[in-house]
mmCIF file of C-alpha atoms and ligand atoms in Angstrom:
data_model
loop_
_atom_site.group_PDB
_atom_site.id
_atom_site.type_symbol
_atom_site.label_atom_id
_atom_site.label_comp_id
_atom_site.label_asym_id
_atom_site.label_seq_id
_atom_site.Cartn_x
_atom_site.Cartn_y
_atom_site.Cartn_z
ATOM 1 C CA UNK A 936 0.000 0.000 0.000
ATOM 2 C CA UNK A 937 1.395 3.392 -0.677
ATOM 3 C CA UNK A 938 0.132 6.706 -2.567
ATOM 4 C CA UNK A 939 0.729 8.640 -5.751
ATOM 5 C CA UNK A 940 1.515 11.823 -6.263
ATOM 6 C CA UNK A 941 -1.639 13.109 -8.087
ATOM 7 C CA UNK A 942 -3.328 11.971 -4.639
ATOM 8 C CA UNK A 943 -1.393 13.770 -2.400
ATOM 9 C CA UNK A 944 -1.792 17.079 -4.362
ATOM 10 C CA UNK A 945 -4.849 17.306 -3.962
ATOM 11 C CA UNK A 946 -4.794 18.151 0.182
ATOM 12 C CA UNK A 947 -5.057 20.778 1.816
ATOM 13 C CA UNK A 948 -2.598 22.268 3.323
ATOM 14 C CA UNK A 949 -0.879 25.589 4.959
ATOM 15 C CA UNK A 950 0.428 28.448 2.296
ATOM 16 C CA UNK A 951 4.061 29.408 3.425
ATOM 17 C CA UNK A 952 6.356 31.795 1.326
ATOM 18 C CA UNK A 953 9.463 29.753 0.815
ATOM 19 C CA UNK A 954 11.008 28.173 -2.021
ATOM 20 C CA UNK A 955 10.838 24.570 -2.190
ATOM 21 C CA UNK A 956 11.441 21.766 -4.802
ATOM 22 C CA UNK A 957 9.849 17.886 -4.366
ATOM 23 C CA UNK A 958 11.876 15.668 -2.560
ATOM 24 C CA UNK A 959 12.168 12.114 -4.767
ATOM 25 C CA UNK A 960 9.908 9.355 -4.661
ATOM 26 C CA UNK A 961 11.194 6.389 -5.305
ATOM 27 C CA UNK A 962 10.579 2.623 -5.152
ATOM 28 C CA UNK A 963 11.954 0.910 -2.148
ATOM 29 C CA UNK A 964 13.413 -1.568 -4.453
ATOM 30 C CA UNK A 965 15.486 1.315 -6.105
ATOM 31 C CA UNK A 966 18.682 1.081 -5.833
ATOM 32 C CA UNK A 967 18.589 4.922 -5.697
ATOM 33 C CA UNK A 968 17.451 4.972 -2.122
ATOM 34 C CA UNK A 969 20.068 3.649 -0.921
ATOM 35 C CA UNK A 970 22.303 6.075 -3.002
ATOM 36 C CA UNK A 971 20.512 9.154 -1.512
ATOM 37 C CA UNK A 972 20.118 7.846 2.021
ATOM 38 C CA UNK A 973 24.507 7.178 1.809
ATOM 39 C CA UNK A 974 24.979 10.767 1.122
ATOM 40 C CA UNK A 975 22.537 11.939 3.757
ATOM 41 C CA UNK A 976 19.924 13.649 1.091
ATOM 42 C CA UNK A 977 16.243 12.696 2.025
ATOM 43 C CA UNK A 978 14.065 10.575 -0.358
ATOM 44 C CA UNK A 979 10.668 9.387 0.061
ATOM 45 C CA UNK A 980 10.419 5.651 0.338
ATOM 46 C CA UNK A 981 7.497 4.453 -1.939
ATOM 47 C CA UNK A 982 5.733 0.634 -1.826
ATOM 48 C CA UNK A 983 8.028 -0.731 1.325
ATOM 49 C CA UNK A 984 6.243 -2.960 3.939
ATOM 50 C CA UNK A 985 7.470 -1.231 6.583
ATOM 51 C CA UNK A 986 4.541 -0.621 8.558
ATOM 52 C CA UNK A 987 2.428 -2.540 6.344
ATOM 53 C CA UNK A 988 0.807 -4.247 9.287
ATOM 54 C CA UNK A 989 -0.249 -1.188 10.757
ATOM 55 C CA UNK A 990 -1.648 0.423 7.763
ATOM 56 C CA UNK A 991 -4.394 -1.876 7.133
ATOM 57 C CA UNK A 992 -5.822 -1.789 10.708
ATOM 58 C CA UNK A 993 -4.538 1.346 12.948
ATOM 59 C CA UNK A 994 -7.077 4.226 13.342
ATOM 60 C CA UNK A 995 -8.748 5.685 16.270
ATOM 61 C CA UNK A 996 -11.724 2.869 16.607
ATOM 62 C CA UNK A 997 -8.919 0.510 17.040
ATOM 63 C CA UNK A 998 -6.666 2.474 19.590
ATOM 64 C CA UNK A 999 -9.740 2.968 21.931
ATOM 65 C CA UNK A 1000 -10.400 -0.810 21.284
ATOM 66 C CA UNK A 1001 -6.941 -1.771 22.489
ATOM 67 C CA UNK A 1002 -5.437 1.012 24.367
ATOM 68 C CA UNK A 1003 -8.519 2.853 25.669
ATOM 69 C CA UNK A 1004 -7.113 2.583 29.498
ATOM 70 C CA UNK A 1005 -3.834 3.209 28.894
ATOM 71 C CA UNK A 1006 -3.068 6.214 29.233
ATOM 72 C CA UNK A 1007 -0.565 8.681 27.028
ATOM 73 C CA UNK A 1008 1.480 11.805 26.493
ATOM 74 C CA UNK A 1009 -0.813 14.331 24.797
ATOM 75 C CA UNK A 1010 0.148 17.911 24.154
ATOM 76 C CA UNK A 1011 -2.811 20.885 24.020
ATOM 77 C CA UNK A 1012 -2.100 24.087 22.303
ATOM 78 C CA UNK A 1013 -4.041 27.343 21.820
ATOM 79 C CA UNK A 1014 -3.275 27.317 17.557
ATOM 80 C CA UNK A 1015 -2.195 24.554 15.354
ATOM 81 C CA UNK A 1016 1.593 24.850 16.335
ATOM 82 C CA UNK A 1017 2.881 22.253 18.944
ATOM 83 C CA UNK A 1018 6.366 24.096 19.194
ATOM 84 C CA UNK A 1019 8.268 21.555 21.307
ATOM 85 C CA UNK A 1020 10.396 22.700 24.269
ATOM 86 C CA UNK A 1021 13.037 21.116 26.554
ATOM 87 C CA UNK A 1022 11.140 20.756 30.340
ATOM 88 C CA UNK A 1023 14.859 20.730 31.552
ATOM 89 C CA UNK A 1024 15.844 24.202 30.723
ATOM 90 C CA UNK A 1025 13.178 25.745 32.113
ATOM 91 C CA UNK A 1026 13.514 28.092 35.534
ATOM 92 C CA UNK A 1027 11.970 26.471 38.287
ATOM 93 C CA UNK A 1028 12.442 26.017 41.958
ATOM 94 C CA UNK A 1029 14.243 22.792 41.570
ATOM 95 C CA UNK A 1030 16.178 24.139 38.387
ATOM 96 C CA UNK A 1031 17.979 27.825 39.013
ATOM 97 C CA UNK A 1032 20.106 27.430 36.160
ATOM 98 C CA UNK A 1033 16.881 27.217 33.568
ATOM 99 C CA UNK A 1034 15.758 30.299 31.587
ATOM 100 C CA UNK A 1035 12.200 32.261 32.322
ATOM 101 C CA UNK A 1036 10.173 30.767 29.922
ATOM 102 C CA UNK A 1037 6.040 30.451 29.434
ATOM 103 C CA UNK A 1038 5.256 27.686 27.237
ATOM 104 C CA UNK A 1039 2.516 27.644 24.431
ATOM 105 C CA UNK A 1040 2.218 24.212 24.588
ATOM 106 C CA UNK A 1041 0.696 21.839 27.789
ATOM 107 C CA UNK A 1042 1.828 18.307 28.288
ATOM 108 C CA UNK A 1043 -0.890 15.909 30.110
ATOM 109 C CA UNK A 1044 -1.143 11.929 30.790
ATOM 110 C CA UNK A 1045 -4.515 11.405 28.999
ATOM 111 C CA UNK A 1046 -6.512 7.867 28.383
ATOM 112 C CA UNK A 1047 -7.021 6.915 24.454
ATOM 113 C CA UNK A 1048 -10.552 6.958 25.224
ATOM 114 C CA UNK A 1049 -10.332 10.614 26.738
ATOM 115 C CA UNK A 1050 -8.045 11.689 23.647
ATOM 116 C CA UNK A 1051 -9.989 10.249 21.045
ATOM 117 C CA UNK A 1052 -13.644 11.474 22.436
ATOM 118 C CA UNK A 1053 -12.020 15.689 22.759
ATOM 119 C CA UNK A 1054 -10.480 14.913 18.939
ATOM 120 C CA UNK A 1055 -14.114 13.824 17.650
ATOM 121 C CA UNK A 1056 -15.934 16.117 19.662
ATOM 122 C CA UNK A 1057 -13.017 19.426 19.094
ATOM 123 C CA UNK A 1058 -14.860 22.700 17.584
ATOM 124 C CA UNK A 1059 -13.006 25.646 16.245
ATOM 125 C CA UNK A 1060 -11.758 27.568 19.336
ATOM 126 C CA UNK A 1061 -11.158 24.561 21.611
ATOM 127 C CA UNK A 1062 -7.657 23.729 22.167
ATOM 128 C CA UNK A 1063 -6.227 21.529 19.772
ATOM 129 C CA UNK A 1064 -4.692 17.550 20.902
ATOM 130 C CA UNK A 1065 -1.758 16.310 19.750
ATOM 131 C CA UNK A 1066 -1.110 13.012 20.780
ATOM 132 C CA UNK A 1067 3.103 11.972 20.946
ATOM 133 C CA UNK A 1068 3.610 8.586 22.507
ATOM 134 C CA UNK A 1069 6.667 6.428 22.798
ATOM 135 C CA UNK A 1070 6.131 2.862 21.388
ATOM 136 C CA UNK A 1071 6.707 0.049 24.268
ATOM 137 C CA UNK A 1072 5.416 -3.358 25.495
ATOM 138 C CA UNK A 1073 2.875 -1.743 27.751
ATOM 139 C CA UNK A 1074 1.082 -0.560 24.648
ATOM 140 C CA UNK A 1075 -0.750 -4.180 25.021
ATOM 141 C CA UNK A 1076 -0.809 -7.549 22.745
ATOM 142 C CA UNK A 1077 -3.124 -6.329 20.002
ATOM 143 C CA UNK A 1078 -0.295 -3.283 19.011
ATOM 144 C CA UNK A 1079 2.211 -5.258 20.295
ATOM 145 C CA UNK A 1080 2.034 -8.171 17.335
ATOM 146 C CA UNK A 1081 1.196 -5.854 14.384
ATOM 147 C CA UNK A 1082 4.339 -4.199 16.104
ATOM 148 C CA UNK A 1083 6.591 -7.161 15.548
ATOM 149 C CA UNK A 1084 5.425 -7.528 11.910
ATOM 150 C CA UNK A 1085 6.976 -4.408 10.755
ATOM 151 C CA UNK A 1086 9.109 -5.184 8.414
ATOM 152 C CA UNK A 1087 12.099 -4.908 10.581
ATOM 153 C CA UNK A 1088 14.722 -6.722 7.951
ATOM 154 C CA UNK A 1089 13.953 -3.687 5.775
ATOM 155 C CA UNK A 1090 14.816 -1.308 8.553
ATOM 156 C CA UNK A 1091 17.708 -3.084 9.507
ATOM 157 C CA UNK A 1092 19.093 -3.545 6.015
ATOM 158 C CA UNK A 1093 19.294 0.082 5.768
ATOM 159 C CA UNK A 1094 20.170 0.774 9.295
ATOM 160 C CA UNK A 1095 23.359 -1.755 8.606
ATOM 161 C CA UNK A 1096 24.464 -0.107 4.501
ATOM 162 C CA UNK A 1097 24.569 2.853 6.261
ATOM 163 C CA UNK A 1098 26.394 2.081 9.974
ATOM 164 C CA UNK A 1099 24.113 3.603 11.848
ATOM 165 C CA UNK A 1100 23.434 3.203 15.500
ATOM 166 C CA UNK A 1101 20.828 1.321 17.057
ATOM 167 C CA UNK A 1102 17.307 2.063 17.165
ATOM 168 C CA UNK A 1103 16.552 4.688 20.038
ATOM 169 C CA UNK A 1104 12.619 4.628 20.218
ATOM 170 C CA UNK A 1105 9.727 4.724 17.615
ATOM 171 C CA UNK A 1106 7.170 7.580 18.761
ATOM 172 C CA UNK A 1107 3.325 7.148 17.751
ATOM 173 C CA UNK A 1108 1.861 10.617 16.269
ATOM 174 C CA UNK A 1109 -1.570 10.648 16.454
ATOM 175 C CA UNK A 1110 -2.603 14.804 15.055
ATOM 176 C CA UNK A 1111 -6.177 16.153 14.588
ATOM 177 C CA UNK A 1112 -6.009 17.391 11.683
ATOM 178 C CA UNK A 1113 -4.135 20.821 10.716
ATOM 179 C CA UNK A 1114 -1.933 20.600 13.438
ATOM 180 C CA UNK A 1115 2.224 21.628 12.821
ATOM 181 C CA UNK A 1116 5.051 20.680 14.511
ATOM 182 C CA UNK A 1117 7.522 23.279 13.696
ATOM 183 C CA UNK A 1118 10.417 24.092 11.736
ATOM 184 C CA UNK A 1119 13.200 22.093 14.012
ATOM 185 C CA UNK A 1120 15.883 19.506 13.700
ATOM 186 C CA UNK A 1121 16.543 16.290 15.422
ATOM 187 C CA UNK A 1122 20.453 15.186 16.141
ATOM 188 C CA UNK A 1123 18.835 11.475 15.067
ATOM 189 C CA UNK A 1124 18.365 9.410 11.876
ATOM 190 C CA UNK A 1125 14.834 9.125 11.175
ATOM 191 C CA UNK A 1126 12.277 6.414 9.479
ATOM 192 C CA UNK A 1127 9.584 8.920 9.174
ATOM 193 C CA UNK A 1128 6.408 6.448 8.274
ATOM 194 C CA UNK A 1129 3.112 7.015 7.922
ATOM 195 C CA UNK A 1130 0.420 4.752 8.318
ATOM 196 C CA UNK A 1131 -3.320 6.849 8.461
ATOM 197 C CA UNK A 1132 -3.982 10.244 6.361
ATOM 198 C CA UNK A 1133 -1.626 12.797 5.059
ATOM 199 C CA UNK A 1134 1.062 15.097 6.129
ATOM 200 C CA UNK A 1135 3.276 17.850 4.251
ATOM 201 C CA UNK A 1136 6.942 17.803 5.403
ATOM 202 C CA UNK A 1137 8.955 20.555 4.766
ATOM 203 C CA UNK A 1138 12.845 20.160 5.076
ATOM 204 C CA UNK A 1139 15.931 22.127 5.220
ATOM 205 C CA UNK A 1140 19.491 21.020 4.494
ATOM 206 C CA UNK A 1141 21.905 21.584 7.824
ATOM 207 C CA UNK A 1142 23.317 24.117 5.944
ATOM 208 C CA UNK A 1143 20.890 27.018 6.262
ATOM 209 C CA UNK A 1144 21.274 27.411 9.414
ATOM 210 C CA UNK A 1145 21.883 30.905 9.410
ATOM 211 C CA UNK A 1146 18.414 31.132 6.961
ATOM 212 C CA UNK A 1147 16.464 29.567 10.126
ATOM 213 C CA UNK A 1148 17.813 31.166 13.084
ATOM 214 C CA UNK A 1149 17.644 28.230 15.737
ATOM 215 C CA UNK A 1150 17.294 29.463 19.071
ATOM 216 C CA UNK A 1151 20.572 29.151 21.563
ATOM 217 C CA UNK A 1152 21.252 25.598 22.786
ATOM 218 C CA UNK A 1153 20.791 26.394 26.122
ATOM 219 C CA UNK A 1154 16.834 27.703 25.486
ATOM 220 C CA UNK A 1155 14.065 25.448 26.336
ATOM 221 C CA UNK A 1156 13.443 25.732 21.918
ATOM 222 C CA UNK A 1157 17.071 24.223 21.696
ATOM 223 C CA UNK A 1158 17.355 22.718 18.096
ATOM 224 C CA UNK A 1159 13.684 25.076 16.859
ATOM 225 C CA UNK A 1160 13.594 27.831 14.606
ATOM 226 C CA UNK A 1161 13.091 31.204 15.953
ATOM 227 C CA UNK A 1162 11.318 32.226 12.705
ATOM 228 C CA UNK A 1163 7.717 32.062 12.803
ATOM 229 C CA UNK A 1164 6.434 30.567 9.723
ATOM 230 C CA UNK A 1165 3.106 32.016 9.596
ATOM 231 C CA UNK A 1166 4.322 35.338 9.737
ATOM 232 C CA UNK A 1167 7.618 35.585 8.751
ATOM 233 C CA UNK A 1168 9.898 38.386 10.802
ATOM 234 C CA UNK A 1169 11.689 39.859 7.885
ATOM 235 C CA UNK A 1170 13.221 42.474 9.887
ATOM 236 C CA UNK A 1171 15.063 40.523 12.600
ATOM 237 C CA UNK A 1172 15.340 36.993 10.500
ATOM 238 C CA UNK A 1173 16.127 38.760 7.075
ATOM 239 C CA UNK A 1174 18.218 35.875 5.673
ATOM 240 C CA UNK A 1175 14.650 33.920 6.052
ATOM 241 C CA UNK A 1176 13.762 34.986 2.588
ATOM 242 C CA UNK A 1177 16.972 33.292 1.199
ATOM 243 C CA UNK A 1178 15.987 29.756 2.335
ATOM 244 C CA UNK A 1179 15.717 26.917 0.208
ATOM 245 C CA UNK A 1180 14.500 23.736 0.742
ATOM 246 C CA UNK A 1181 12.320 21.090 -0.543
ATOM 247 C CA UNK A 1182 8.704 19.479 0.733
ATOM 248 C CA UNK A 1183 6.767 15.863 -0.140
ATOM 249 C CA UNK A 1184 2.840 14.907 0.869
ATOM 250 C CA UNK A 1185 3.557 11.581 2.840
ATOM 251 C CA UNK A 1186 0.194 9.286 2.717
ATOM 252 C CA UNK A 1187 -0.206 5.450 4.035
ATOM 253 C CA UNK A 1188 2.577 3.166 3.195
ATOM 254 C CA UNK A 1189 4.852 5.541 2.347
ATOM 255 C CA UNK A 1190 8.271 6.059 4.241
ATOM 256 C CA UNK A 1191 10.402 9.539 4.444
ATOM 257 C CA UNK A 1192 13.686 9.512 5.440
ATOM 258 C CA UNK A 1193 14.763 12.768 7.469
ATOM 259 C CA UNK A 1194 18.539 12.929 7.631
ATOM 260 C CA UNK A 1195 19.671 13.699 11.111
ATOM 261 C CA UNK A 1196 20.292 17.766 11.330
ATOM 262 C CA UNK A 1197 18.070 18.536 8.443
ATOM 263 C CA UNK A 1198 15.714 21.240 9.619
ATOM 264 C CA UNK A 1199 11.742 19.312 9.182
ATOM 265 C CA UNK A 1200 8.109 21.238 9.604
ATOM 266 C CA UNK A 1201 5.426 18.856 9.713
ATOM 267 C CA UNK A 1202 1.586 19.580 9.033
ATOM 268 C CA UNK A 1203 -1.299 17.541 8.866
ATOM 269 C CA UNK A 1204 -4.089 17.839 6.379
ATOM 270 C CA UNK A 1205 -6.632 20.067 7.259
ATOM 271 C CA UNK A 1206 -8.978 17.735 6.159
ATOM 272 C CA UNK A 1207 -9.176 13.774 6.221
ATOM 273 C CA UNK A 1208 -9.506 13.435 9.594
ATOM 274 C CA UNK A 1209 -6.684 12.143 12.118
ATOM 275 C CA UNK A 1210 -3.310 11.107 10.748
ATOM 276 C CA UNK A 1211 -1.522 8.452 12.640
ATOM 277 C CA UNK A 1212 2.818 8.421 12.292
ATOM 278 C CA UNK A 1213 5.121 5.922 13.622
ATOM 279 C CA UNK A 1214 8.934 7.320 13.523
ATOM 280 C CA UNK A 1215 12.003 5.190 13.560
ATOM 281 C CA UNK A 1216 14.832 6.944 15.245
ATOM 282 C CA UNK A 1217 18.658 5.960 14.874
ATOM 283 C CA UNK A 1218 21.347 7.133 16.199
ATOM 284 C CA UNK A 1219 24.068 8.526 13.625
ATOM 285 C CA UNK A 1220 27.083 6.533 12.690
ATOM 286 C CA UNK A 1221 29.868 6.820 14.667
ATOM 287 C CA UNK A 1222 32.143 10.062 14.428
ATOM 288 C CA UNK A 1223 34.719 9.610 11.407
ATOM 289 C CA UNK A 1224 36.557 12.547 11.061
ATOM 290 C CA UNK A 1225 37.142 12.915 6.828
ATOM 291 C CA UNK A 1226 37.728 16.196 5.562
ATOM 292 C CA UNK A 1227 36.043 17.952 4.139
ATOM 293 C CA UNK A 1228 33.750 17.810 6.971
ATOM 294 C CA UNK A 1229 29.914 17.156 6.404
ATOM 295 C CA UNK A 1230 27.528 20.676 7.131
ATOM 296 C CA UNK A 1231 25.860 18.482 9.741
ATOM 297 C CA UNK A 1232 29.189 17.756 11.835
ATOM 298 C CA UNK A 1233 29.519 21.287 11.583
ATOM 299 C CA UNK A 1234 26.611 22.060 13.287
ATOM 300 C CA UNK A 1235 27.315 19.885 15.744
ATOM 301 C CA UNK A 1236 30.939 21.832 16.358
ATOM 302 C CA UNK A 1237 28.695 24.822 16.728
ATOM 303 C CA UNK A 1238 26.617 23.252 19.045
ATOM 304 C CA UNK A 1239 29.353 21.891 21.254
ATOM 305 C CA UNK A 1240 31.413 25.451 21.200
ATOM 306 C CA UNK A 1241 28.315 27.084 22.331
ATOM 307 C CA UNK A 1242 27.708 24.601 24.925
ATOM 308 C CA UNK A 1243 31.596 24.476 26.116
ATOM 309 C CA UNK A 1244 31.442 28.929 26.087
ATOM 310 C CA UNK A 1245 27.865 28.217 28.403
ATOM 311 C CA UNK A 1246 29.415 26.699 30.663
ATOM 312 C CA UNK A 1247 32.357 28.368 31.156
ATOM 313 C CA UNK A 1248 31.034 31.849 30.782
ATOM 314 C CA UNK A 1249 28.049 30.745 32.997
ATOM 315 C CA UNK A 1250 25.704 33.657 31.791
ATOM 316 C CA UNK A 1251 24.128 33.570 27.958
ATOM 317 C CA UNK A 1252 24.509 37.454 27.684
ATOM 318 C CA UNK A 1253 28.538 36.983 27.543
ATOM 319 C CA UNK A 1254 28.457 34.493 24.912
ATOM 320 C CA UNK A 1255 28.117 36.791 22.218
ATOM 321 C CA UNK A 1256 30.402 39.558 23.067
ATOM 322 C CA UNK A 1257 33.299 37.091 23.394
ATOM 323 C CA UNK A 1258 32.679 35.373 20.200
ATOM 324 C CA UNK A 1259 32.348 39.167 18.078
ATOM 325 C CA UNK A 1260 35.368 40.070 20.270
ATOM 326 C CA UNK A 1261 37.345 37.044 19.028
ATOM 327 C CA UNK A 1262 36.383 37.020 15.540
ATOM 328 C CA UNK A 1263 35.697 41.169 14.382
ATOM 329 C CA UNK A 1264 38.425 42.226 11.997
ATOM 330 C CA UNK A 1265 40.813 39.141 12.595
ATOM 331 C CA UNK A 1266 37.965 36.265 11.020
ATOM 332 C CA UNK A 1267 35.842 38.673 9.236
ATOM 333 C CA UNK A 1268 37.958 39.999 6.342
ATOM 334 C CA UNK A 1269 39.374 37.242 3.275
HETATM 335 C C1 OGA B 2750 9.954 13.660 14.030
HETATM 336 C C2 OGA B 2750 9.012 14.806 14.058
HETATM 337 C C3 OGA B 2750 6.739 15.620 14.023
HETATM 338 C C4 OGA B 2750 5.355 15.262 13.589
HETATM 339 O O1 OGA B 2750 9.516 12.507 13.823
HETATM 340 O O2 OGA B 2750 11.161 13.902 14.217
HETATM 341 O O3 OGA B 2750 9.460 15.914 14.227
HETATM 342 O O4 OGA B 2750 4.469 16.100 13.759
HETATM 343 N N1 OGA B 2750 7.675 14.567 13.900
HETATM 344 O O5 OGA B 2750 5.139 14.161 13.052
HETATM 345 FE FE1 FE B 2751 11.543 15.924 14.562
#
C-alpha cells in the first residue's frame, strides 16, 4: 500500500512563502534509495512494507479498542503549532540554572478513550490535541504483534548499509487534523512512516542554518527555529527569505527519510480526519573525522562550542560579546 503523487496534491494544506522543490519518490526496491540515504539527502520511500501491518488496521476505533485505558502523552495548544520545548531548561524552583520561559504548549497523561472522544468532539476555538507517545510493550498484545510484523529486515538492512546506530525509540503521532510541529531539527536518523492520512513535510538542508535562526542551545526551543512561519519576521530573520528547501505529501505506506540535522516542519491535512505516524529513530554513525567535513558535523561543532562557552562563561549574555570580540576584523575579512 502506498500513494501517488496526483493523490497527495490534492490536500489541503498551509500556504508558506518559501522556495521549495519535491523531494524524490522512489521505489523501495530502487537502488537509488540507498544512493541518496549514503549521502545523507532525504528521499521518500514508496511501496516498502514497513509498517504494512499497521496500515491496514490502525485508526482511532482501534486504539480505543486496544489502548482505551492506557493512558498517554498528549500535548494541548491554543493554535495549530505544537512548538516543542526542553522541560529541563526551564527556571523552576528545583532548576535555578533554567531560563524564564512560558510555554505555548501543555503536556498531560490522557486515556485513548479521553483523547480520542475531545479529537471527535473538538470545535473551532477549543484547544487543539496532539497526541506523541513512545512505542513500548505496555502498549498491550493487540499493538504489540502488528508491532513485531513491521518489516524490521527492511529497517535493519538500511540501518546496517549505512552504519548507523541502534534504534533509540519509535514515537506514535496521532494529530487532529491541521496541526504543525515546527520548523526544528533532530540530532537522530529518522524512518519517518506514515500509516493513516496525510502530512506535508517541509525540510531544510543543515546548511541554512543561518536562513532559520535556531534558538541558543541552552533555550528550552534548543534545536527550533526562531522564525515564525506564519508570519515571517523579515526584519530581525532577514536571511529567512533566502531559504531553500524542498517538501513531499507523505500518505499510508509511504516512508520519508529525514537525515539527522536537516531542519523538518510537519503539518497535517486540514482535512481527512486524524493522521496516525510511527517514527524510527537511529542514532548517527559513529564520528569519522574525513575532511572535508559534512555541514551536519559542523553544526554539531557549533553546538558543542556554544555549549563548552555556556558553561564556562556561565551567563548567555557573555556568549556573544566574546565570540564578536574574538572574531571582528581578525575572522571577518578574506
Ligand atoms: C519527528 C518529528 C513531528 C510530527 O519525527 O522527528 O518531528 O508532527 N515529527 O510528526
Ligand atoms: Fe523531529
Amino acid at each position: 500500500m502506498t500513494t501517488n503523487k496526483k493523490e497527495c496534491e490534492t490536500k489541503k494544506f498551509r500556504k508558506y512563502n518559501i522556495q521549495l522543490e519535491q523531494i524524490q519518490r522512489i521505489h523501495y526496491q530502487d537502488p537509488k534509495v540507498n544512493e541518496l540515504i549514503k549521502n545523507n539527502q532525504p528521499v521518500l520511500i514508496t511501496n516498502s512494507s514497513l509498517v504494512k501491518s499497521a496500515c491496514e488496521k490502525w485508526n482511532t476505533d482501534f486504539f480505543e479498542k486496544y489502548l482505551g485505558k492506557i493512558n498517554h502523552t498528549v500535548y494541548l495548544s491554543n493554535d495549530h503549532n505544537f512548538k516543542y520545548f526542553d522541560e529541563k531548561k526551564v527556571l523552576s524552583e528545583t532548576n535555578p540554572k533554567g531560563v524564564e520561559f512560558t510555554p505555548k504548549t501543555r503536556r498531560l497523561d490522557m486515556e485513548m478513550s479521553e483523547f480520542i472522544k475531545k479529537v471527535k468532539e473538538w470545535k473551532s476555538g477549543d484547544e487543539r490535541l496532539y497526541l506523541q507517545h513512545t512505542l513500548n510493550a505496555t502498549m498491550g498484545n493487540a499493538i504489540v504483534a502488528d508491532y513485531v510484523k513491521f518489516d524490521w529486515r527492511f529497517a535493519g538492512e538500511i540501518r546496517q548499509k549505512n552504519n548507523w546506530g541502534e534504534l533509540t525509540s519509535n514515537v506514535l503521532f496521532i494529530s487532529m487534523e491541521g496541526n504543525v510541529t515546527p520548523c526544528h531539527y533532530d540530532e537522530q536518523q529518522n524512518l519517518f512512516a506514515q500509516i493513516q492520512g496525510y502530512k506535508r513535510c517541509i525540510l531544510f538542508p543543515p546548511n541554512q542554518f543561518e536562513c532559520l535562526y535556531p534558538h541558543p542551545v541552552y533555550h528550552p526551543h534548543d534545536r527550533q527555529s526562531m522564525v515564525d512561519f506564519d508570519k515571517p519576521d523579515y526584519s530581525k530573520y532577514p536571511k529567512f527569505k533566502d531559504v531553500k528547501g524542498c517538501e513531499t505529501v507523505i500518505g499510508p505506506g509511504d516512508v520519508l527519510y529525514i537525515p539527522i540535522y536537516w531542519w523538518h516542519h510537519v503539518e497535517s491535512s486540514m482535512e481527512g480526519g486524524p493522521t496516525i505516524t510511527v517514527n524510527f529513530w537511529y542514532k548517527g554513525s559513529p564520528t569519522t573525522i574525513e575532511y572535508p567535513l559534512k555541514d551536519y558535523q559542523k553544526v554539531s561543532i557549533m553546538r558543542n562550542v556554544e555549549k563548552m562557552l555556556l558553561e564556562v562563561l556561565q551567563d548567555p549574555k557573555e556568549v556573544g560579546p566574546l565570540l564578536r570580540k574574538m572574531v571582528d576584523g581578525r575572522y571577518t575579512n578574506p
